[in-house]
GROMACS .gro file of C-alpha atoms in nm:
model
  147
    1MET     CA    1   0.915   1.576  -0.398
    2LEU     CA    2   1.180   1.655  -0.640
    3GLY     CA    3   1.061   2.030  -0.660
    4LEU     CA    4   1.128   2.028  -0.259
    5GLY     CA    5   1.486   1.937  -0.290
    6HIS     CA    6   1.431   1.599  -0.144
    7ARG     CA    7   1.603   1.275  -0.372
    8VAL     CA    8   1.355   1.060  -0.467
    9ARG     CA    9   1.432   0.685  -0.564
   10HIS     CA   10   1.095   0.481  -0.643
   11GLY     CA   11   1.179   0.124  -0.451
   12PHE     CA   12   0.891  -0.103  -0.542
   13ALA     CA   13   0.550  -0.124  -0.704
   14SER     CA   14   0.245  -0.331  -0.820
   15ASP     CA   15   0.006  -0.268  -1.077
   16THR     CA   16  -0.224  -0.500  -1.274
   17ASN     CA   17  -0.196  -0.259  -1.579
   18PRO     CA   18   0.010  -0.373  -1.791
   19HIS     CA   19   0.058   0.028  -1.937
   20ILE     CA   20   0.154   0.122  -1.579
   21ARG     CA   21   0.417  -0.132  -1.488
   22ASN     CA   22   0.547  -0.022  -1.850
   23TYR     CA   23   0.588   0.286  -1.781
   24LEU     CA   24   0.714   0.225  -1.384
   25LYS     CA   25   0.977   0.016  -1.552
   26THR     CA   26   1.120   0.262  -1.804
   27ASN     CA   27   1.085   0.598  -1.564
   28PHE     CA   28   1.237   0.377  -1.200
   29LYS     CA   29   1.497   0.120  -1.374
   30HIS     CA   30   1.618   0.066  -1.013
   31ALA     CA   31   1.272  -0.018  -0.892
   32VAL     CA   32   1.118  -0.386  -0.841
   33VAL     CA   33   0.775  -0.423  -1.037
   34TYR     CA   34   0.538  -0.649  -0.966
   35ASP     CA   35   0.190  -0.740  -1.167
   36ASN     CA   36   0.002  -0.806  -0.869
   37ILE     CA   37   0.014  -0.737  -0.447
   38GLN     CA   38  -0.134  -0.982  -0.410
   39GLY     CA   39   0.019  -1.335  -0.338
   40ARG     CA   40   0.371  -1.152  -0.385
   41ASN     CA   41   0.669  -1.299  -0.184
   42ASN     CA   42   0.718  -0.983   0.031
   43VAL     CA   43   0.997  -1.120   0.209
   44ALA     CA   44   1.168  -1.155  -0.057
   45LEU     CA   45   1.063  -0.808  -0.160
   46ALA     CA   46   1.229  -0.677   0.159
   47LYS     CA   47   1.559  -0.867   0.105
   48LYS     CA   48   1.547  -0.701  -0.233
   49LEU     CA   49   1.505  -0.351  -0.131
   50HIS     CA   50   1.782  -0.439   0.151
   51GLU     CA   51   2.027  -0.557  -0.136
   52ARG     CA   52   1.978  -0.206  -0.315
   53GLY     CA   53   2.014  -0.022  -0.017
   54LEU     CA   54   1.643   0.093   0.003
   55THR     CA   55   1.471   0.129   0.309
   56PRO     CA   56   1.155   0.321   0.242
   57ASP     CA   57   1.120   0.637   0.417
   58LEU     CA   58   0.756   0.646   0.287
   59TYR     CA   59   0.495   0.394   0.120
   60THR     CA   60   0.211   0.478  -0.033
   61ALA     CA   61  -0.101   0.293  -0.139
   62GLY     CA   62  -0.445   0.273  -0.303
   63TRP     CA   63  -0.645  -0.029  -0.351
   64PRO     CA   64  -0.977  -0.082  -0.543
   65CYS     CA   65  -1.273   0.052  -0.382
   66THR     CA   66  -1.535  -0.183  -0.568
   67PRO     CA   67  -1.567  -0.456  -0.255
   68ILE     CA   68  -1.643  -0.154  -0.030
   69SER     CA   69  -1.797   0.133  -0.195
   70THR     CA   70  -2.168   0.244  -0.194
   71SER     CA   71  -2.119   0.298  -0.586
   72GLY     CA   72  -1.910  -0.067  -0.583
   73ASN     CA   73  -2.050  -0.387  -0.493
   74MET     CA   74  -2.014  -0.410  -0.085
   75MET     CA   75  -1.868  -0.756  -0.086
   76GLY     CA   76  -1.584  -0.688   0.120
   77THR     CA   77  -1.325  -0.951   0.177
   78ASP     CA   78  -1.553  -1.189  -0.004
   79ASP     CA   79  -1.508  -0.990  -0.333
   80PRO     CA   80  -1.325  -1.229  -0.544
   81THR     CA   81  -1.144  -1.023  -0.753
   82SER     CA   82  -1.028  -0.735  -0.508
   83GLY     CA   83  -1.157  -0.747  -0.134
   84THR     CA   84  -0.847  -0.848   0.020
   85VAL     CA   85  -0.625  -0.620  -0.163
   86GLY     CA   86  -0.599  -0.379   0.130
   87LEU     CA   87  -0.500  -0.648   0.372
   88SER     CA   88  -0.219  -0.737   0.137
   89VAL     CA   89  -0.094  -0.356   0.172
   90VAL     CA   90  -0.115  -0.446   0.565
   91ILE     CA   91   0.118  -0.717   0.489
   92THR     CA   92   0.334  -0.497   0.265
   93ILE     CA   93   0.359  -0.266   0.528
   94LYS     CA   94   0.502  -0.532   0.765
   95ALA     CA   95   0.722  -0.690   0.564
   96VAL     CA   96   0.930  -0.362   0.420
   97LYS     CA   97   0.846  -0.166   0.753
   98PRO     CA   98   0.850   0.205   0.577
   99LYS     CA   99   0.939   0.491   0.801
  100THR     CA  100   0.568   0.614   0.731
  101PHE     CA  101   0.321   0.530   0.478
  102VAL     CA  102  -0.018   0.714   0.327
  103LEU     CA  103  -0.292   0.458   0.254
  104GLU     CA  104  -0.609   0.593   0.046
  105ASN     CA  105  -0.932   0.446  -0.027
  106VAL     CA  106  -1.312   0.552  -0.003
  107PRO     CA  107  -1.455   0.638   0.332
  108GLY     CA  108  -1.692   0.380   0.369
  109VAL     CA  109  -1.342   0.205   0.437
  110ALA     CA  110  -1.364   0.353   0.761
  111THR     CA  111  -1.744   0.479   0.809
  112ASN     CA  112  -1.976   0.182   0.695
  113PRO     CA  113  -2.063  -0.032   0.981
  114LYS     CA  114  -2.050  -0.315   0.749
  115PHE     CA  115  -1.709  -0.286   0.714
  116LYS     CA  116  -1.595  -0.161   1.085
  117ASP     CA  117  -1.482  -0.494   1.157
  118LEU     CA  118  -1.201  -0.505   0.856
  119TYR     CA  119  -1.098  -0.147   0.903
  120ASP     CA  120  -1.066  -0.236   1.301
  121ALA     CA  121  -0.817  -0.511   1.214
  122MET     CA  122  -0.619  -0.295   0.992
  123MET     CA  123  -0.605  -0.023   1.249
  124SER     CA  124  -0.486  -0.284   1.530
  125GLU     CA  125  -0.261  -0.461   1.281
  126LEU     CA  126  -0.098  -0.133   1.201
  127ARG     CA  127  -0.018  -0.017   1.504
  128ALA     CA  128   0.148  -0.318   1.604
  129ILE     CA  129   0.411  -0.292   1.326
  130LYS     CA  130   0.742  -0.217   1.456
  131ALA     CA  131   0.897   0.071   1.185
  132SER     CA  132   1.235   0.083   1.097
  133GLY     CA  133   1.325   0.256   1.412
  134GLY     CA  134   1.162   0.009   1.625
  135LYS     CA  135   0.852   0.200   1.717
  136GLY     CA  136   0.497   0.095   1.664
  137PHE     CA  137   0.286   0.328   1.422
  138GLN     CA  138   0.040   0.569   1.494
  139THR     CA  139  -0.252   0.599   1.229
  140ASN     CA  140  -0.530   0.885   1.174
  141MET     CA  141  -0.819   0.850   0.950
  142CYS     CA  142  -0.854   1.201   0.794
  143ARG     CA  143  -1.108   1.277   0.454
  144LEU     CA  144  -0.970   1.492   0.205
  145ASP     CA  145  -1.179   1.621  -0.028
  146ALA     CA  146  -1.019   1.571  -0.390
  147SER     CA  147  -1.242   1.856  -0.554
   0.00000   0.00000   0.00000
């Protein structure tokens, strides 16, 4: 974004990896950095962002694919470690109301019949959220080839 002439301010982040948190704190001094998205007080986060004059234009999130990947344990939301992180992402979007968002995960989150209810619930919640402009979000799913 910087190379495109856009001013970027990193507002907040969550990561369980202490090295990544240290990097974020070192390179984005004004950012609010959490050690875990789960259990975070998103109302307090939204208040902190507002106090700092940060209304997110873009929120990006990827969450562990282990609970829904064919290479993982396929436990879905029953995975005790990271099964509900995707739902925590939706809760974050509800609280901070970015103008737009990009979410990333494995195709199985949208295509595996075992996770259809989870995917449909997430999409329904996202469409119902009123963005900072007062309109609900339009959601689209696409598969990107990263190779």
